[in-house]
Amino acid sequence: MTFLERTTDARRYRAWEGNMEADYIYTSGLAGQRFFVALRDEGRLLAARCTACGLDYLPPRIFCEECFAELTEFVPVPPEGQVASLTVAHQDRTGALASPPQVWAFVTFKGVRGGLLHRLLATPDAARPGMRVHIRVRPREARTGTIADIEGFEPARSTK
Amino acid sequence: MRVGIIGVGLTAFRPSTPEYSWKELMFEAASRAYADAGVDPRADVGSFVTCAEDYYEGFGIFDEFVPDQLGAALRPTCTVSGDGLQGLANAFMQIQTGLIEVAVVEAHSKISDVLTPIGIIEHGLDPIWNKPLGFHPYVVAGLEAAAYLRATHTPTKALDAVVSKTRRNALRNPIAAYGAAVDMDHVAASEARFEPLRSLDISGPADGAVVLVLASDRAARRLHANPVWIRGVGWASDSPSLETRDWAGATYARLAAGMAYRLAKVRRPSSEIDVAEVDDRFSYKELQHLEALGLAKSGEAGKAALRGAYAADGRLPVNISGGSLGCGNVFEATGLHRAAEVALQLRGDAGSRQIDGAKVGVAQAWRFVPSATGAVAVLGAGP
Ligand SMILES: [Zn+2]
């Protein structure tokens, strides 16, 4: 197998190094505020309900994708979800080797449009699509009202 | 009014291009396209459409940096923040208005200038719900590949066939950066990355520029051109949120193809299309996109790939260019490159990879992870 590895490092040639420095805060909005406060204070997930379409959206938002209605009602998400898809990542967010590998899952909840993407707190061997899971939240004092208040999904007790 | 492609200009696609600036890459592709079309950009071209994203360029307000290297100074220019195929659709419509007779579409990649390309792709993740988790953006592709393979009962072996076929195709394409005689066993044995994807399932980065010259039928006649007709264009986006989109079926590509086929009056794509160039920046995408484009039934593309149906001598030659797996990932130029390849095939100018008798071809683009946006163009041979 030749020609598989190529140099992509242009820094070895004449060039000017620079960057585009930019810092932000990302406001979570009305629906995000409701969700993250409930997550921080009560350790539970909320969805936004469209009564016209009969859809509960996770992540919650204040507009319905289907009918464009404004959504004002928030409802609890069932505690137990199901792994819809998973991947074992052998690289971390920078591209460096992840050791041990990370397991990431997209989890859906019965009767809910959407779901959540997060770590799956299981070894690659034990992780499989279709498995039942629930969120593990950080201890109350460690929560700040962000998605990181969730440590990940862990296998539901009933299937342990 | 008919609109045709009358000029094709491509640079070589290379893993790095240290001797050229990105502007010089554009200049080279444009010079080739104008020579191919027989047009003088200072006299004959009415509009210039470039396709770029500031973050990939490394500076703000990209469109202000355009005119000179395209011969477009003091002329109408605009930038589409999307794949080159979306720019092609824009230029097509500009000509359809009757306001413009000849339009130029450009897209490029100078990704070797970007020291942190993964970081830029990561910026495409939702900054509140997804990015804070700190995963490599290709995790999205791993999750989607797993969902697609499972939903369609496609064996991983089918991905081995895609990679082997496509990278071998690239050996016949002089501009390809990653052509190689890869066997299915090599693919299966390559390092696990974002399971089920392995290192050879993922296209490598490349620099390159693509320029197409489009003209109305009247202008094409006046310029004594030999056009390939743009019979239909379409574009669409699925739900932008990772959580509410379709993980298995590439809905964006199905909707974009539906729009393009309506315009092109293509009713049975699987029997009417002779060549297809679809986005394969991850191997499973080739299969998923073929199904979304109606070129294979759902769940059938993988089996067909294993039978060799998409090889140069198969039922439907797919990614004869070498695709992105074999040519390299040229980011926003990816879809425009595929339109250029289909145009060359329909003109009979595809060299040693020419598919005999190709009359109708389709090119499809996707805006890469984590997007769910795509575009499609249906091209037809002259006269
Ligand atoms: Zn609704």
Coordinates of C-alpha atoms and ligand atoms in Angstrom, one line a residue:
Chain A
M1 CA 0.0 0.0 0.0
T2 CA 1.7 3.1 -1.2
F3 CA 0.4 6.6 -1.6
L4 CA -1.7 6.4 1.5
E5 CA 0.3 8.8 3.6
R6 CA 0.7 12.4 2.4
T7 CA 2.1 15.5 4.0
T8 CA -0.5 18.2 4.7
D9 CA 1.7 20.4 6.9
A10 CA 2.3 23.6 4.9
R11 CA 4.1 25.1 7.9
R12 CA 7.3 23.7 6.5
Y13 CA 7.2 26.3 3.7
R14 CA 7.2 30.1 3.6
A15 CA 4.0 31.4 5.3
W16 CA 2.8 33.9 7.9
E17 CA 1.1 32.4 10.9
G18 CA -2.0 34.0 12.3
N19 CA -5.4 33.3 13.8
M20 CA -8.9 34.6 13.9
E21 CA -9.4 35.3 17.6
A22 CA -13.0 35.5 18.5
D23 CA -14.7 34.9 21.9
Y24 CA -18.4 34.5 22.5
I25 CA -21.1 33.8 25.0
Y26 CA -23.9 31.6 23.6
T27 CA -27.2 32.6 25.2
S28 CA -29.4 29.5 25.6
G29 CA -32.7 31.4 25.0
L30 CA -36.1 31.0 26.7
A31 CA -36.5 27.2 26.1
G32 CA -32.9 26.6 27.0
Q33 CA -33.3 28.6 30.2
R34 CA -36.3 26.4 31.2
F35 CA -34.4 23.2 30.4
F36 CA -31.1 24.0 32.1
V37 CA -32.7 25.4 35.2
A38 CA -34.9 22.2 35.6
L39 CA -31.7 20.2 34.9
R40 CA -29.7 22.1 37.5
D41 CA -32.4 22.3 40.2
E42 CA -34.4 19.1 39.8
G43 CA -32.0 16.9 37.8
R44 CA -34.7 16.2 35.2
L45 CA -35.2 16.7 31.4
L46 CA -37.9 18.9 29.9
A47 CA -39.4 18.8 26.4
A48 CA -41.4 21.6 24.7
R49 CA -44.9 20.5 23.6
C50 CA -46.7 21.5 20.5
T51 CA -50.4 20.7 21.3
A52 CA -51.4 21.3 17.6
C53 CA -49.1 18.6 16.3
G54 CA -49.0 16.4 19.4
L55 CA -45.2 16.6 19.5
D56 CA -42.8 17.0 22.5
Y57 CA -39.5 18.4 21.3
L58 CA -36.1 17.5 22.9
P59 CA -34.0 19.7 23.0
P60 CA -36.9 22.0 23.7
R61 CA -37.5 25.1 21.5
I62 CA -40.1 27.8 21.4
F63 CA -41.2 27.0 17.8
C64 CA -42.6 23.9 16.2
E65 CA -40.6 22.6 13.2
E66 CA -43.8 21.2 11.7
C67 CA -46.4 23.9 12.1
F68 CA -44.3 27.0 13.2
A69 CA -46.5 27.5 16.3
E70 CA -45.0 29.2 19.3
L71 CA -44.5 26.7 22.1
T72 CA -45.0 27.6 25.7
E73 CA -45.8 24.3 27.4
F74 CA -42.9 22.2 28.9
V75 CA -43.4 18.6 29.9
P76 CA -41.1 16.1 31.6
V77 CA -39.2 13.6 29.4
P78 CA -39.6 9.9 30.5
P79 CA -36.7 8.9 32.7
E80 CA -35.7 5.9 30.6
G81 CA -34.5 6.2 27.0
Q82 CA -33.1 3.9 24.4
V83 CA -29.8 4.1 22.5
A84 CA -30.7 4.8 18.9
S85 CA -27.2 4.8 17.6
L86 CA -23.7 4.7 19.1
T87 CA -20.1 5.1 18.0
V88 CA -16.8 4.3 19.6
A89 CA -14.4 7.2 19.0
H90 CA -10.7 6.4 19.0
Q91 CA -9.8 10.1 18.6
D92 CA -10.6 12.9 21.0
R93 CA -11.9 16.3 20.0
T94 CA -8.5 17.5 18.8
G95 CA -7.8 14.3 16.7
A96 CA -5.4 12.9 19.3
L97 CA -5.6 9.2 20.2
A98 CA -8.4 8.7 22.8
S99 CA -7.2 6.1 25.3
P100 CA -9.4 4.5 26.4
P101 CA -11.8 5.1 23.5
Q102 CA -14.9 7.2 24.1
V103 CA -18.4 5.8 23.6
W104 CA -20.9 8.4 22.3
A105 CA -24.6 7.7 21.9
F106 CA -27.8 9.3 20.5
V107 CA -30.6 8.4 22.8
T108 CA -34.3 8.7 22.1
F109 CA -37.2 8.7 24.5
K110 CA -40.7 7.2 24.0
G111 CA -43.2 9.7 22.7
V112 CA -40.5 12.4 22.3
R113 CA -39.5 14.1 19.0
G114 CA -35.7 14.3 19.0
G115 CA -33.4 13.1 21.8
L116 CA -30.0 13.8 23.3
L117 CA -26.4 13.1 22.2
H118 CA -24.1 12.4 25.1
R119 CA -21.4 10.0 26.5
L120 CA -22.5 6.5 27.1
L121 CA -21.1 5.4 30.4
A122 CA -20.4 1.8 29.4
T123 CA -17.4 0.0 27.9
P124 CA -17.3 -0.4 24.1
D125 CA -18.0 -4.1 24.6
A126 CA -21.1 -3.5 26.7
A127 CA -22.5 -0.8 24.5
R128 CA -25.1 -1.8 22.0
P129 CA -27.9 -0.1 20.1
G130 CA -31.3 -0.6 21.6
M131 CA -30.0 -0.7 25.2
R132 CA -32.1 1.1 27.8
V133 CA -30.4 4.0 29.6
H134 CA -31.1 6.9 31.8
I135 CA -29.1 10.1 32.5
R136 CA -26.6 10.3 35.2
V137 CA -26.5 13.9 36.5
R138 CA -23.7 15.4 38.5
P139 CA -24.2 16.1 42.3
R140 CA -26.4 19.1 42.9
E141 CA -23.6 21.3 44.1
A142 CA -21.5 20.6 41.0
R143 CA -24.3 21.6 38.5
T144 CA -24.1 24.9 36.7
G145 CA -27.1 24.8 34.4
T146 CA -25.4 23.5 31.2
I147 CA -25.4 20.3 29.2
A148 CA -22.3 19.3 31.2
D149 CA -24.5 18.9 34.2
I150 CA -25.2 15.5 32.7
E151 CA -22.3 13.1 33.0
G152 CA -23.7 10.8 30.4
F153 CA -26.1 8.0 29.9
E154 CA -25.8 4.9 32.1
P155 CA -27.5 1.5 31.5
A156 CA -30.9 1.4 33.1
R157 CA -31.0 -0.5 36.4
S158 CA -33.7 -2.8 35.1
T159 CA -31.4 -4.2 32.5
K160 CA -28.3 -4.4 34.6
Chain B
M1 CA -34.3 29.1 -21.6
R2 CA -31.7 26.4 -21.5
V3 CA -28.5 26.9 -19.5
G4 CA -25.4 25.0 -20.2
I5 CA -21.9 24.4 -18.8
I6 CA -19.5 25.7 -21.6
G7 CA -16.2 25.7 -19.6
V8 CA -14.6 23.5 -17.1
G9 CA -11.4 24.4 -15.2
L10 CA -9.8 22.3 -12.4
T11 CA -6.4 22.5 -10.7
A12 CA -4.8 19.3 -9.4
F13 CA -6.1 18.3 -6.0
R14 CA -3.1 18.0 -3.7
P15 CA -2.6 17.3 0.1
S16 CA -0.7 20.6 0.3
T17 CA 0.1 23.4 -2.2
P18 CA 2.8 25.3 -0.5
E19 CA 4.0 27.2 -3.6
Y20 CA 0.6 28.8 -4.4
S21 CA -1.6 31.1 -2.4
W22 CA -5.4 30.4 -2.4
K23 CA -5.9 33.3 -4.8
E24 CA -3.4 31.8 -7.3
L25 CA -5.2 28.4 -7.1
M26 CA -8.4 30.2 -8.1
F27 CA -6.5 32.0 -10.9
E28 CA -5.2 28.7 -12.3
A29 CA -8.7 27.1 -12.3
A30 CA -10.3 30.2 -13.8
S31 CA -7.6 30.5 -16.5
R32 CA -8.3 26.8 -17.5
A33 CA -12.1 27.3 -17.5
Y34 CA -11.9 30.4 -19.7
A35 CA -9.5 28.7 -22.1
D36 CA -11.9 25.7 -22.3
A37 CA -14.9 27.9 -22.9
G38 CA -13.1 30.3 -25.2
V39 CA -14.3 33.3 -23.2
D40 CA -12.6 36.5 -22.0
P41 CA -13.7 37.2 -18.5
R42 CA -13.2 40.9 -18.9
A43 CA -15.5 41.1 -21.8
D44 CA -17.8 38.0 -22.0
V45 CA -18.8 37.2 -18.4
G46 CA -21.8 39.0 -16.7
S47 CA -21.7 37.5 -13.2
F48 CA -19.3 35.7 -10.9
V49 CA -20.5 33.4 -8.0
T50 CA -17.9 32.2 -5.5
C51 CA -18.6 29.6 -2.8
A52 CA -16.8 29.9 0.5
E53 CA -17.0 30.1 4.3
D54 CA -14.9 32.7 6.1
Y55 CA -13.7 30.3 8.7
Y56 CA -12.1 27.9 6.1
E57 CA -10.4 31.0 4.5
G58 CA -9.0 32.4 7.8
F59 CA -10.2 35.9 7.3
G60 CA -13.5 37.8 7.3
I61 CA -15.8 39.0 4.5
F62 CA -14.5 36.5 1.9
D63 CA -16.4 38.1 -1.0
E64 CA -14.3 41.3 -0.7
F65 CA -11.2 39.2 -1.6
V66 CA -12.6 37.8 -4.8
P67 CA -12.6 39.8 -7.9
D68 CA -9.1 40.2 -9.3
Q69 CA -8.1 36.5 -9.4
L70 CA -11.2 35.7 -11.4
G71 CA -11.1 38.6 -13.9
A72 CA -14.1 40.0 -12.0
A73 CA -12.9 43.4 -10.9
L74 CA -15.7 46.0 -11.2
R75 CA -18.2 43.3 -12.2
P76 CA -21.2 41.7 -10.4
T77 CA -19.9 39.2 -7.8
C78 CA -21.5 37.4 -4.9
T79 CA -20.5 34.7 -2.5
V80 CA -22.7 31.7 -1.5
S81 CA -21.7 30.4 1.9
G82 CA -22.1 26.8 0.8
D83 CA -21.0 24.0 -1.5
G84 CA -20.1 25.0 -5.1
L85 CA -23.1 23.1 -6.3
Q86 CA -25.3 25.5 -4.4
G87 CA -23.4 28.3 -6.3
L88 CA -24.1 26.5 -9.6
A89 CA -27.8 26.6 -8.8
N90 CA -27.5 30.3 -8.1
A91 CA -25.7 31.0 -11.4
F92 CA -28.3 28.8 -13.3
M93 CA -31.1 31.0 -11.9
Q94 CA -29.2 34.3 -12.6
I95 CA -29.0 33.2 -16.3
Q96 CA -32.7 32.1 -16.3
T97 CA -33.7 35.7 -15.3
G98 CA -32.4 36.9 -18.6
L99 CA -30.3 39.5 -16.9
I100 CA -27.1 37.6 -17.3
E101 CA -25.9 35.6 -20.3
V102 CA -22.7 34.1 -19.1
A103 CA -21.9 33.4 -15.4
V104 CA -18.9 31.9 -13.6
V105 CA -19.1 29.6 -10.6
E106 CA -16.0 29.1 -8.4
A107 CA -15.2 27.0 -5.3
H108 CA -11.9 26.0 -3.8
S109 CA -10.1 24.5 -0.8
K110 CA -6.8 25.6 0.7
I111 CA -7.4 23.5 3.7
S112 CA -3.6 22.9 4.0
D113 CA -3.4 26.5 5.2
V114 CA -5.7 25.7 8.1
L115 CA -3.7 24.5 11.1
T116 CA -6.9 23.5 13.0
P117 CA -9.3 22.1 10.5
I118 CA -11.1 19.8 13.0
G119 CA -11.6 22.8 15.2
I120 CA -13.4 24.7 12.4
I121 CA -15.6 21.7 11.7
E122 CA -16.3 21.5 15.5
H123 CA -17.6 25.1 15.3
G124 CA -20.5 23.7 13.2
L125 CA -21.8 21.9 16.2
D126 CA -24.5 23.5 18.3
P127 CA -22.6 25.6 20.9
I128 CA -25.1 24.9 23.7
W129 CA -26.3 21.4 23.2
N130 CA -23.4 19.5 21.5
K131 CA -20.1 21.3 21.4
P132 CA -19.6 21.6 25.2
L133 CA -19.5 17.8 25.3
G134 CA -16.1 17.9 23.7
F135 CA -16.3 15.2 21.0
H136 CA -14.5 15.1 17.7
P137 CA -17.0 16.3 15.0
Y138 CA -16.6 13.0 13.1
V139 CA -18.4 11.3 15.9
V140 CA -21.5 12.6 14.1
A141 CA -20.4 10.6 11.0
G142 CA -19.8 7.5 13.2
L143 CA -23.2 7.8 14.8
E144 CA -24.8 8.3 11.4
A145 CA -22.9 5.4 9.8
A146 CA -24.0 3.1 12.6
A147 CA -27.6 4.2 12.2
Y148 CA -27.5 3.8 8.4
L149 CA -25.9 0.4 8.4
R150 CA -28.3 -0.9 11.1
A151 CA -31.5 0.6 9.6
T152 CA -30.7 -0.8 6.1
H153 CA -29.1 -4.1 7.2
T154 CA -26.0 -3.1 5.2
P155 CA -22.9 -5.1 6.1
T156 CA -19.7 -3.2 6.9
K157 CA -18.1 -5.2 4.1
A158 CA -20.1 -3.0 1.7
L159 CA -18.0 -0.1 2.9
D160 CA -14.8 -2.0 2.1
A161 CA -16.1 -2.4 -1.5
V162 CA -16.9 1.3 -1.8
V163 CA -13.4 2.4 -0.6
S164 CA -11.6 -0.1 -2.7
K165 CA -13.6 0.7 -5.9
T166 CA -13.4 4.5 -5.4
R167 CA -9.7 4.8 -4.6
R168 CA -8.8 2.6 -7.5
N169 CA -11.0 4.8 -9.8
A170 CA -8.8 7.7 -8.7
L171 CA -5.7 6.1 -10.2
R172 CA -7.2 7.0 -13.6
N173 CA -7.8 10.6 -12.6
P174 CA -4.7 12.7 -13.0
I175 CA -5.9 15.4 -10.6
A176 CA -6.7 13.0 -7.7
A177 CA -4.6 13.2 -4.5
Y178 CA -5.4 9.9 -2.9
G179 CA -5.6 7.3 -5.7
A180 CA -4.4 3.9 -4.5
A181 CA -4.8 0.2 -5.3
V182 CA -6.5 -0.5 -2.0
D183 CA -8.0 -4.0 -1.5
M184 CA -11.1 -4.6 0.6
D185 CA -8.9 -6.4 3.1
H186 CA -6.8 -3.3 3.5
V187 CA -9.9 -1.3 4.3
A188 CA -11.2 -3.8 6.8
A189 CA -7.8 -3.9 8.5
S190 CA -7.3 -0.1 8.8
E191 CA -7.4 1.5 12.2
A192 CA -10.7 1.9 13.9
R193 CA -11.6 5.7 14.2
F194 CA -15.3 6.4 14.8
E195 CA -16.8 2.9 14.7
P196 CA -18.0 1.5 12.4
L197 CA -15.8 3.9 10.4
R198 CA -12.1 3.1 10.0
S199 CA -9.3 5.3 8.8
L200 CA -9.7 4.3 5.2
D201 CA -13.5 5.1 5.3
I202 CA -12.6 8.8 5.8
S203 CA -11.5 11.0 3.0
G204 CA -8.2 12.9 3.5
P205 CA -7.9 16.7 3.0
A206 CA -6.9 18.3 -0.3
D207 CA -6.4 21.7 -1.8
G208 CA -7.8 22.5 -5.2
A209 CA -10.0 24.9 -7.1
V210 CA -12.8 24.4 -9.6
V211 CA -14.3 26.9 -12.0
L212 CA -17.3 26.4 -14.3
V213 CA -18.5 28.8 -17.0
L214 CA -22.3 28.7 -17.6
A215 CA -24.1 30.3 -20.5
S216 CA -27.6 30.7 -21.9
D217 CA -28.3 28.6 -25.1
R218 CA -28.1 31.9 -27.1
A219 CA -24.8 32.9 -25.6
A220 CA -23.4 29.4 -26.0
R221 CA -24.3 29.5 -29.8
R222 CA -22.7 33.0 -30.1
L223 CA -19.5 31.7 -28.4
H224 CA -19.5 28.5 -30.6
A225 CA -19.5 26.5 -27.4
N226 CA -20.3 22.8 -26.9
P227 CA -22.5 22.9 -23.8
V228 CA -23.5 20.2 -21.4
W229 CA -27.0 21.2 -20.4
I230 CA -28.0 21.8 -16.8
R231 CA -31.4 20.0 -16.9
G232 CA -32.3 20.4 -13.2
V233 CA -31.0 21.8 -9.9
G234 CA -32.3 21.3 -6.4
W235 CA -31.2 21.9 -2.8
A236 CA -32.6 21.2 0.6
S237 CA -31.8 21.0 4.3
D238 CA -33.1 18.5 6.9
S239 CA -33.7 19.7 10.5
P240 CA -30.5 21.5 11.5
S241 CA -30.5 20.0 15.0
L242 CA -28.7 16.7 15.4
E243 CA -31.5 15.5 17.6
T244 CA -34.4 15.9 15.3
R245 CA -32.9 15.0 11.9
D246 CA -33.2 11.7 10.0
W247 CA -30.1 9.7 11.0
A248 CA -30.4 7.0 8.5
G249 CA -31.8 8.3 5.3
A250 CA -30.1 11.5 4.0
T251 CA -33.5 13.3 3.7
Y252 CA -31.7 16.5 2.5
A253 CA -30.4 14.6 -0.6
R254 CA -33.8 12.9 -1.3
L255 CA -35.5 16.3 -1.3
A256 CA -32.8 18.0 -3.3
A257 CA -32.9 15.2 -5.9
G258 CA -36.7 15.4 -6.0
M259 CA -36.5 19.1 -6.9
A260 CA -33.8 18.5 -9.5
Y261 CA -35.6 15.5 -11.1
R262 CA -38.9 17.5 -11.3
L263 CA -37.1 20.2 -13.3
A264 CA -35.2 17.7 -15.4
K265 CA -38.4 15.6 -16.0
V266 CA -36.5 12.5 -14.7
R267 CA -39.2 10.1 -13.5
R268 CA -37.2 6.9 -13.1
P269 CA -33.7 7.9 -12.0
S270 CA -32.4 4.3 -11.7
S271 CA -33.0 3.7 -15.5
E272 CA -32.5 7.3 -16.8
I273 CA -29.2 8.2 -15.2
D274 CA -26.0 6.9 -16.8
V275 CA -23.3 8.2 -14.4
A276 CA -23.5 9.5 -10.8
E277 CA -21.1 11.5 -8.7
V278 CA -22.2 11.6 -5.1
D279 CA -20.6 12.8 -1.9
D280 CA -18.5 10.1 -0.4
R281 CA -16.4 12.0 2.2
F282 CA -17.2 9.1 4.5
S283 CA -17.6 5.7 2.7
Y284 CA -21.2 5.0 3.9
K285 CA -22.3 8.4 2.4
E286 CA -21.9 7.0 -1.1
L287 CA -24.4 4.2 -0.4
Q288 CA -26.7 6.4 1.7
H289 CA -26.7 9.1 -1.1
L290 CA -27.4 6.6 -3.9
E291 CA -30.5 5.4 -2.0
A292 CA -31.6 9.0 -1.3
L293 CA -31.2 9.8 -5.0
G294 CA -33.5 6.9 -6.0
L295 CA -30.5 5.2 -7.7
A296 CA -30.9 2.2 -5.4
K297 CA -33.7 1.0 -3.2
S298 CA -33.3 1.5 0.5
G299 CA -31.0 -1.1 1.8
E300 CA -29.9 -2.3 -1.7
A301 CA -27.0 0.0 -2.4
G302 CA -24.6 -2.0 -0.2
K303 CA -25.5 -5.3 -1.8
A304 CA -25.2 -3.7 -5.2
A305 CA -21.7 -2.3 -4.3
L306 CA -20.6 -5.8 -3.3
R307 CA -21.7 -7.1 -6.7
G308 CA -19.7 -4.4 -8.4
A309 CA -22.7 -2.6 -9.7
Y310 CA -21.1 0.9 -9.2
A311 CA -17.7 0.1 -10.9
A312 CA -16.8 1.6 -14.2
D313 CA -18.1 -1.4 -16.0
G314 CA -21.1 -1.9 -13.7
R315 CA -24.8 -1.1 -14.1
L316 CA -24.3 2.5 -12.8
P317 CA -20.8 3.9 -12.7
V318 CA -20.5 5.9 -9.4
N319 CA -17.7 8.3 -8.5
I320 CA -15.6 7.4 -11.5
S321 CA -13.7 10.6 -10.7
G322 CA -12.3 8.8 -7.7
G323 CA -14.8 10.6 -5.4
S324 CA -13.6 12.4 -2.3
L325 CA -12.1 9.2 -0.9
G326 CA -9.7 9.1 -3.9
C327 CA -9.4 12.7 -5.0
G328 CA -9.4 14.2 -1.5
N329 CA -11.8 16.3 0.5
V330 CA -11.9 19.7 -1.1
F331 CA -14.5 21.0 1.3
E332 CA -16.8 23.6 -0.5
A333 CA -15.4 22.6 -3.9
T334 CA -16.6 19.0 -3.5
G335 CA -19.9 19.2 -5.2
L336 CA -18.7 21.6 -8.0
H337 CA -15.9 19.1 -8.7
R338 CA -18.5 16.4 -9.2
A339 CA -20.5 18.6 -11.6
A340 CA -17.3 19.2 -13.5
E341 CA -16.6 15.5 -13.7
V342 CA -20.1 14.7 -14.9
A343 CA -19.8 17.5 -17.5
L344 CA -16.5 16.0 -18.7
Q345 CA -18.1 12.5 -18.9
L346 CA -21.0 13.8 -21.0
R347 CA -18.7 15.7 -23.3
G348 CA -16.6 12.6 -23.8
D349 CA -13.5 14.3 -22.3
A350 CA -12.9 12.1 -19.3
G351 CA -9.8 10.5 -20.6
S352 CA -9.0 6.9 -19.6
R353 CA -12.0 6.9 -17.2
Q354 CA -14.5 7.8 -19.9
I355 CA -17.8 5.9 -19.6
D356 CA -19.0 5.1 -23.1
G357 CA -22.4 6.5 -24.2
A358 CA -23.1 8.5 -21.0
K359 CA -25.9 10.9 -21.9
V360 CA -27.4 11.9 -18.5
G361 CA -25.5 12.3 -15.3
V362 CA -26.2 13.4 -11.7
A363 CA -23.9 15.3 -9.3
Q364 CA -24.8 15.5 -5.7
A365 CA -23.3 17.6 -2.8
W366 CA -23.5 17.5 0.9
R367 CA -22.1 20.2 3.2
F368 CA -20.1 17.7 5.3
V369 CA -20.5 17.0 9.1
P370 CA -22.3 18.2 11.0
S371 CA -24.7 19.5 8.3
A372 CA -27.8 18.0 6.8
T373 CA -27.8 20.1 3.7
G374 CA -27.4 19.0 0.1
A375 CA -27.7 20.0 -3.5
V376 CA -28.2 18.0 -6.7
A377 CA -27.7 18.9 -10.4
V378 CA -28.9 16.8 -13.3
L379 CA -26.8 17.3 -16.5
G380 CA -27.5 16.2 -20.0
A381 CA -25.3 15.8 -23.1
G382 CA -25.8 18.2 -26.0
P383 CA -26.8 19.3 -28.5
Ligands
ZN1 ZN -46.7 21.9 15.7

